[in-house]
PDB file of C-alpha atoms in Angstrom:
ATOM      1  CA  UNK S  18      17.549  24.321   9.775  1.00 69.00           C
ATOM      2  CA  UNK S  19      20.016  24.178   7.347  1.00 74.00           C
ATOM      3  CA  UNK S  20      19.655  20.860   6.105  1.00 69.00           C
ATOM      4  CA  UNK S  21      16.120  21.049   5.754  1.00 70.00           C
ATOM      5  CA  UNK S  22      16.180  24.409   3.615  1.00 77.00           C
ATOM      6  CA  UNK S  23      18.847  22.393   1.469  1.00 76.00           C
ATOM      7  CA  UNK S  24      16.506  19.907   0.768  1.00 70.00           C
ATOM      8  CA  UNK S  25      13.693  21.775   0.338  1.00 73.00           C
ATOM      9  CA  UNK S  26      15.638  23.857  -2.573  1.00 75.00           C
ATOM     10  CA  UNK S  27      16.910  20.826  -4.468  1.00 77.00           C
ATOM     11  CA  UNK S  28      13.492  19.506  -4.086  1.00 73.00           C
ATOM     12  CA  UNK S  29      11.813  22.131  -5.623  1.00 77.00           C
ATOM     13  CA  UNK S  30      14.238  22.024  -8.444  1.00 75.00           C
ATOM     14  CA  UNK S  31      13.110  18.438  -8.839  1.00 72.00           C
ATOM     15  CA  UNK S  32       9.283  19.420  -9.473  1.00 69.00           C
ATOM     16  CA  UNK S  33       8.726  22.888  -9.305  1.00 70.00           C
ATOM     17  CA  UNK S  34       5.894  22.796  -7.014  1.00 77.00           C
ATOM     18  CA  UNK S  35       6.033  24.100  -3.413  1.00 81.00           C
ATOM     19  CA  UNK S  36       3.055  21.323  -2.635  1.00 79.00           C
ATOM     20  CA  UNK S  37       5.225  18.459  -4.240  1.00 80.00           C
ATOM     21  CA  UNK S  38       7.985  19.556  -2.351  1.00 81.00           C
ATOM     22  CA  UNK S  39       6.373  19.998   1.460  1.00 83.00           C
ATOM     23  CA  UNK S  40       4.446  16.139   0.818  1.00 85.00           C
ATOM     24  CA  UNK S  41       8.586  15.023  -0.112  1.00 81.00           C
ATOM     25  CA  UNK S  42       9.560  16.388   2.904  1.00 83.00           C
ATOM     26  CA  UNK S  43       6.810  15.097   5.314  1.00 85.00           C
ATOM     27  CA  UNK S  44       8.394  11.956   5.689  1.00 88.00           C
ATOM     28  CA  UNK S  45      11.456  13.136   7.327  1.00 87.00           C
ATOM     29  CA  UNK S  46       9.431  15.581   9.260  1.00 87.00           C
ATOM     30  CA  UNK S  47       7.288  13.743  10.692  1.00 92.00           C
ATOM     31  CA  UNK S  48       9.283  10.936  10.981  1.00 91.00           C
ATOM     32  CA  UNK S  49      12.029  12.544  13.267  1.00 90.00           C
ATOM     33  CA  UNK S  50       8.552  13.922  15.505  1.00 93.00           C
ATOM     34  CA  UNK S  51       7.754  10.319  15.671  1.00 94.00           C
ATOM     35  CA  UNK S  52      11.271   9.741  16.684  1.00 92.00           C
ATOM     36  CA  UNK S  53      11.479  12.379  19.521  1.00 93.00           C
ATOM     37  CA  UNK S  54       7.814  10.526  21.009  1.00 94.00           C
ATOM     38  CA  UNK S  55       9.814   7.113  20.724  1.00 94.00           C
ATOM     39  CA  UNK S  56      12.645   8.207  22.373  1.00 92.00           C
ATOM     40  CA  UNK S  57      10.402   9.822  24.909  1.00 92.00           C
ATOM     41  CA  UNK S  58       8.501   6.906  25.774  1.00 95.00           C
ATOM     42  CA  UNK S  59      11.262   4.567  25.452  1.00 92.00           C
ATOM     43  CA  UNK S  60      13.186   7.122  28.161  1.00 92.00           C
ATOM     44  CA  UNK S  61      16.059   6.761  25.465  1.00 89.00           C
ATOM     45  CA  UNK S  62      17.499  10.183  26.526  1.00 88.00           C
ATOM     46  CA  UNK S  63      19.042  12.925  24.415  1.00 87.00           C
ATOM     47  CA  UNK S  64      22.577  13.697  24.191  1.00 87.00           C
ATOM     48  CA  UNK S  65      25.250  15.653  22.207  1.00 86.00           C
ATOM     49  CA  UNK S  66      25.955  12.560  20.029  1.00 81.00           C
ATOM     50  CA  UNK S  67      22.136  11.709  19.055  1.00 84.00           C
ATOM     51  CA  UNK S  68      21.224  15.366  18.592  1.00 86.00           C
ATOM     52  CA  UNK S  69      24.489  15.555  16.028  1.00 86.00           C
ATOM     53  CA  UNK S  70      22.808  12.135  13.540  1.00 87.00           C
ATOM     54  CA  UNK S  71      19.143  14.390  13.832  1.00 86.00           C
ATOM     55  CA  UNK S  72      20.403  15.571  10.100  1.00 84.00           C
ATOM     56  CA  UNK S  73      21.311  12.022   9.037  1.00 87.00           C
ATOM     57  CA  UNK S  74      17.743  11.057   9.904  1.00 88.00           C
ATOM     58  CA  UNK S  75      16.837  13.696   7.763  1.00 85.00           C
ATOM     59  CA  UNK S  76      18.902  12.970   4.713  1.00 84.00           C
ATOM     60  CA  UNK S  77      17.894   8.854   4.706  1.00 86.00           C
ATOM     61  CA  UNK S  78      13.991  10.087   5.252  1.00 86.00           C
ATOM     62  CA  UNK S  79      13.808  12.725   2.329  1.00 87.00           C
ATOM     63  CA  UNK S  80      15.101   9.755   0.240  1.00 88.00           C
ATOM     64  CA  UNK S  81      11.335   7.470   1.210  1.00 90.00           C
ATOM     65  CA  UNK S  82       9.675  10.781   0.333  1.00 88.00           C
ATOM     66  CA  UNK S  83      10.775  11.341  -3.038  1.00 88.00           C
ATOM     67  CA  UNK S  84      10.607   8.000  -4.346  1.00 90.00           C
ATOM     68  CA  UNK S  85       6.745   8.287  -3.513  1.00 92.00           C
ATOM     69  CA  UNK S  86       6.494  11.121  -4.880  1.00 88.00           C
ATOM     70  CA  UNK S  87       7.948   9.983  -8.263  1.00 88.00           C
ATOM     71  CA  UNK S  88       5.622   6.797  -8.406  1.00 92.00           C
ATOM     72  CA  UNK S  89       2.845   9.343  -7.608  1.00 90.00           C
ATOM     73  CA  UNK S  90       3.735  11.617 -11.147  1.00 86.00           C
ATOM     74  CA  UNK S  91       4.205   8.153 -12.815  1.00 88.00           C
ATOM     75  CA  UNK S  92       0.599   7.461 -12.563  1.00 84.00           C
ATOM     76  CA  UNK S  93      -1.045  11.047 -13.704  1.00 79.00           C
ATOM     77  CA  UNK S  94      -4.553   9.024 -14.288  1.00 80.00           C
ATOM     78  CA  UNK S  95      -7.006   7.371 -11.802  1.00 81.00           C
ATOM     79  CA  UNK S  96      -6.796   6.786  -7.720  1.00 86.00           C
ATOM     80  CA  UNK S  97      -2.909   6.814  -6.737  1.00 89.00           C
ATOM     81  CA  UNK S  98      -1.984   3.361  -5.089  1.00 91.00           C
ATOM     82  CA  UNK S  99       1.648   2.706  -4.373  1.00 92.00           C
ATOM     83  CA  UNK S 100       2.948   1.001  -6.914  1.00 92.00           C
ATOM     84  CA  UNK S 101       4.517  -2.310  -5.636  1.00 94.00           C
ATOM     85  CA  UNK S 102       8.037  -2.078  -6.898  1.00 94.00           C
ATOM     86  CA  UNK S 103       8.416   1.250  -5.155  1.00 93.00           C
ATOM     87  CA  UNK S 104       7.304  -0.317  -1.993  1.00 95.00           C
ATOM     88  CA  UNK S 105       9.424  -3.208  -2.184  1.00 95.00           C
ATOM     89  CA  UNK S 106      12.366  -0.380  -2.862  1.00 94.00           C
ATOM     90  CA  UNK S 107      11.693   1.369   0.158  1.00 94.00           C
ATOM     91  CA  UNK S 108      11.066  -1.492   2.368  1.00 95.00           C
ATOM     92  CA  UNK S 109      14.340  -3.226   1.217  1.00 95.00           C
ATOM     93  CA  UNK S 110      16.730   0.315   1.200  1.00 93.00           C
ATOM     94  CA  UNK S 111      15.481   1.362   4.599  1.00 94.00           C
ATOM     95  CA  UNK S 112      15.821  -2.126   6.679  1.00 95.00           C
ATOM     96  CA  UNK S 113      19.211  -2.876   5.235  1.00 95.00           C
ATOM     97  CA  UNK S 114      20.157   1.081   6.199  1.00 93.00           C
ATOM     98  CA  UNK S 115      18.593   0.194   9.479  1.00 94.00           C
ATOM     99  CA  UNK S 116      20.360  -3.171  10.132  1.00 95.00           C
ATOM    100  CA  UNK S 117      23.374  -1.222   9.347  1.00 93.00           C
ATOM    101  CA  UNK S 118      23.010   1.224  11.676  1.00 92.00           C
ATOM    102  CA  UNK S 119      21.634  -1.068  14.715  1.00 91.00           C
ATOM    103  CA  UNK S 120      24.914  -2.866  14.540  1.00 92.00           C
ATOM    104  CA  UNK S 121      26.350   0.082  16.172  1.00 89.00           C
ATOM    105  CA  UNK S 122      24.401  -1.341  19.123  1.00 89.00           C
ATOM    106  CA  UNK S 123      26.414  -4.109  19.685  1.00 91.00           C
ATOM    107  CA  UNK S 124      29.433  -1.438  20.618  1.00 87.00           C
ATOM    108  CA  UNK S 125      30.730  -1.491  24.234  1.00 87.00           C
ATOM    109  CA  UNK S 126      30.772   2.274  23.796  1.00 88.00           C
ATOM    110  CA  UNK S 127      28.095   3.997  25.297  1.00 85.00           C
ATOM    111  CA  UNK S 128      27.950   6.523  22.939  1.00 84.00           C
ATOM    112  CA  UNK S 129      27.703   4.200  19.709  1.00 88.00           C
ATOM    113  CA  UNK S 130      25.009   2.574  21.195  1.00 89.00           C
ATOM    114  CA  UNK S 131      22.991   5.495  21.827  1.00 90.00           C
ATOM    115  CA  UNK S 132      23.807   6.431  18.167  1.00 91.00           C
ATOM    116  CA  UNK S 133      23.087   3.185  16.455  1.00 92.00           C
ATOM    117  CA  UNK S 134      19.399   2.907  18.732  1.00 93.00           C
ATOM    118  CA  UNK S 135      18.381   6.720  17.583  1.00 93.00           C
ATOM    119  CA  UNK S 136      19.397   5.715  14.086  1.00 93.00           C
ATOM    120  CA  UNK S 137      17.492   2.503  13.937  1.00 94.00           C
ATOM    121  CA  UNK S 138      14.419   4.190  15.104  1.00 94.00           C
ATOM    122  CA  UNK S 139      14.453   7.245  13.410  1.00 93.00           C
ATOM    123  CA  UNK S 140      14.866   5.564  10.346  1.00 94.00           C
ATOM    124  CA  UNK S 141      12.029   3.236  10.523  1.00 94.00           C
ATOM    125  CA  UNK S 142       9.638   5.935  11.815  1.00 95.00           C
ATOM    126  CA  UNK S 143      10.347   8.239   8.518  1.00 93.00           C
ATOM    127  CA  UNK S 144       9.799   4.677   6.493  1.00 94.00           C
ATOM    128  CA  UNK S 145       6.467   4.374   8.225  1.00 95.00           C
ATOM    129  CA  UNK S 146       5.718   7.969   7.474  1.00 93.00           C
ATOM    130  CA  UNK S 147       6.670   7.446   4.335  1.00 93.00           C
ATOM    131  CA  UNK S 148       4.427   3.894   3.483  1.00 95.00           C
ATOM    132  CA  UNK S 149       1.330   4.632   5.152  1.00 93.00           C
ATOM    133  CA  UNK S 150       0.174   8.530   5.469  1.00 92.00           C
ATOM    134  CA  UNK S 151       1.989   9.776   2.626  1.00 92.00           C
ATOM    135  CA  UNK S 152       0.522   7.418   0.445  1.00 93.00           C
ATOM    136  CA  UNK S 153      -2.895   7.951   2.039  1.00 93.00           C
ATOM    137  CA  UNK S 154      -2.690  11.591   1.365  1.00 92.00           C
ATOM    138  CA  UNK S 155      -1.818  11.390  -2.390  1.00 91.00           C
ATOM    139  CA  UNK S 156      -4.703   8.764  -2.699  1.00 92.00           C
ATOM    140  CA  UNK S 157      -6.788  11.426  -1.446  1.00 91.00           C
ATOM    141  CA  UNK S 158      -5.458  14.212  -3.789  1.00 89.00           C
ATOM    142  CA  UNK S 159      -5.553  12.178  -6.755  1.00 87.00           C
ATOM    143  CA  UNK S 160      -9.485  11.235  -5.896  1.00 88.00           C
ATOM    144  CA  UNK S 161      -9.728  15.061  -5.550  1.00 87.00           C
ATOM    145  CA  UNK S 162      -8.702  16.056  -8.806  1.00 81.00           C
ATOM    146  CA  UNK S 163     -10.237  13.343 -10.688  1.00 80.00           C
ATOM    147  CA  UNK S 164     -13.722  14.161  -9.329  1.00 78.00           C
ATOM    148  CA  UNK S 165     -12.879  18.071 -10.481  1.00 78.00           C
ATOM    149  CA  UNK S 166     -12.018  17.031 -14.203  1.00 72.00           C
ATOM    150  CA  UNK S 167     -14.814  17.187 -16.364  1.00 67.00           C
ATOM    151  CA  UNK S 168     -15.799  13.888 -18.103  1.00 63.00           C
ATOM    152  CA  UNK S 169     -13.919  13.610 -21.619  1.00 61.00           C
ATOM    153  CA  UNK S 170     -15.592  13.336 -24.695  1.00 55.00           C
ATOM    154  CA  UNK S 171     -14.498   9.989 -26.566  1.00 53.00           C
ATOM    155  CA  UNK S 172     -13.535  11.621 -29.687  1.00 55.00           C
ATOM    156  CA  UNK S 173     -12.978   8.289 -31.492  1.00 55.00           C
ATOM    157  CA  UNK S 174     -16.560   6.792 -30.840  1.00 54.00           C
ATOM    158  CA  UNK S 175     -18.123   9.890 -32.137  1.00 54.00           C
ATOM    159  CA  UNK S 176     -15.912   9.832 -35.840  1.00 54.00           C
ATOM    160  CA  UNK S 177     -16.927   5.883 -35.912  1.00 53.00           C
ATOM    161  CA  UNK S 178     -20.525   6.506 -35.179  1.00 52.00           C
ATOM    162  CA  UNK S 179     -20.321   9.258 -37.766  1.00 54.00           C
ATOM    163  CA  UNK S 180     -18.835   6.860 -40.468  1.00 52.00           C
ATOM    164  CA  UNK S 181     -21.606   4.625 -39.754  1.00 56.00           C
ATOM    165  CA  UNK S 182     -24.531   6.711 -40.782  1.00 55.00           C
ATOM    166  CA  UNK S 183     -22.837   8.120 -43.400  1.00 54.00           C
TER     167      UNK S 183
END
């Protein structure tokens, strides 16, 4: 709980917006939900270890989620698509983070193991989260809002049309 109310706060700071910050922290959230249904169907049980990295999980998802939202508010015009760059950031940052961590499952100790399998997958499901729905969902906004604006008035054509009869 804690963790999650300190990221909330610094991401509001970020943007200001309570919306902005619950789509930054969907990633993480539904990442570790997607997690807990892994480990469930994997039978990967739960044990004081893995429950103690459930924060760490948290902390490396936020980090998909905000990028996102930054290349959303880079492109305030048209139909958000994620920008390729960013993708290629998040890809790149999350399976190096993840090969990190899934060398833990090379340990003898049980315990490291455990750790380093959680870790793997809990990491990939918030980059998942991250790439596909979050992405999906700002798509959506963005079409939203456009069709709500008003169509603008070219201004320009209007003073050259003007200079043109007179």
């Amino acid at each position: 709980g804690y963790t999650v109310g300190v990221f909330c706060m610094a991401l509001f700071i970020d943007r200001s917006s309570v919306g902005d910050t619950l789509l930054a922290v969907a990633p993480p959230g539904l990442g570790l939900a997607l997690t807990l249904g892994l480990l469930g169907v994997f039978q990967i049980p739960l044990n004081p270890a893995n429950l103690i990295i459930l924060p760490l999980i948290l902390g490396l998802g936020v980090d998909n989620g905000v990028h996102v939202m930054h290349d959303y508010h880079a492109k305030p015009t048209g139909v958000y698509i994620l920008s390729a760059s960013t993708l290629n950031a998040i890809i790149h940052c999350t399976l190096t983070t993840m090969l990190g961590f899934g060398s833990m499952m090379i340990a003898a100790h049980q315990g490291l193991y455990s750790m380093g399998i959680v870790l793997t997958i809990g990491v990939g499901a918030c980059m998942m989260v991250a790439l596909v729905p979050l992405p999906a969902v700002l798509s959506l906004i963005s079409r939203r809002q456009q069709a709500q604006q008003p169509p603008q008035l070219k201004i320009a054509d209007e003073t050259s049309s003007i200079a043109q009869v007179a």
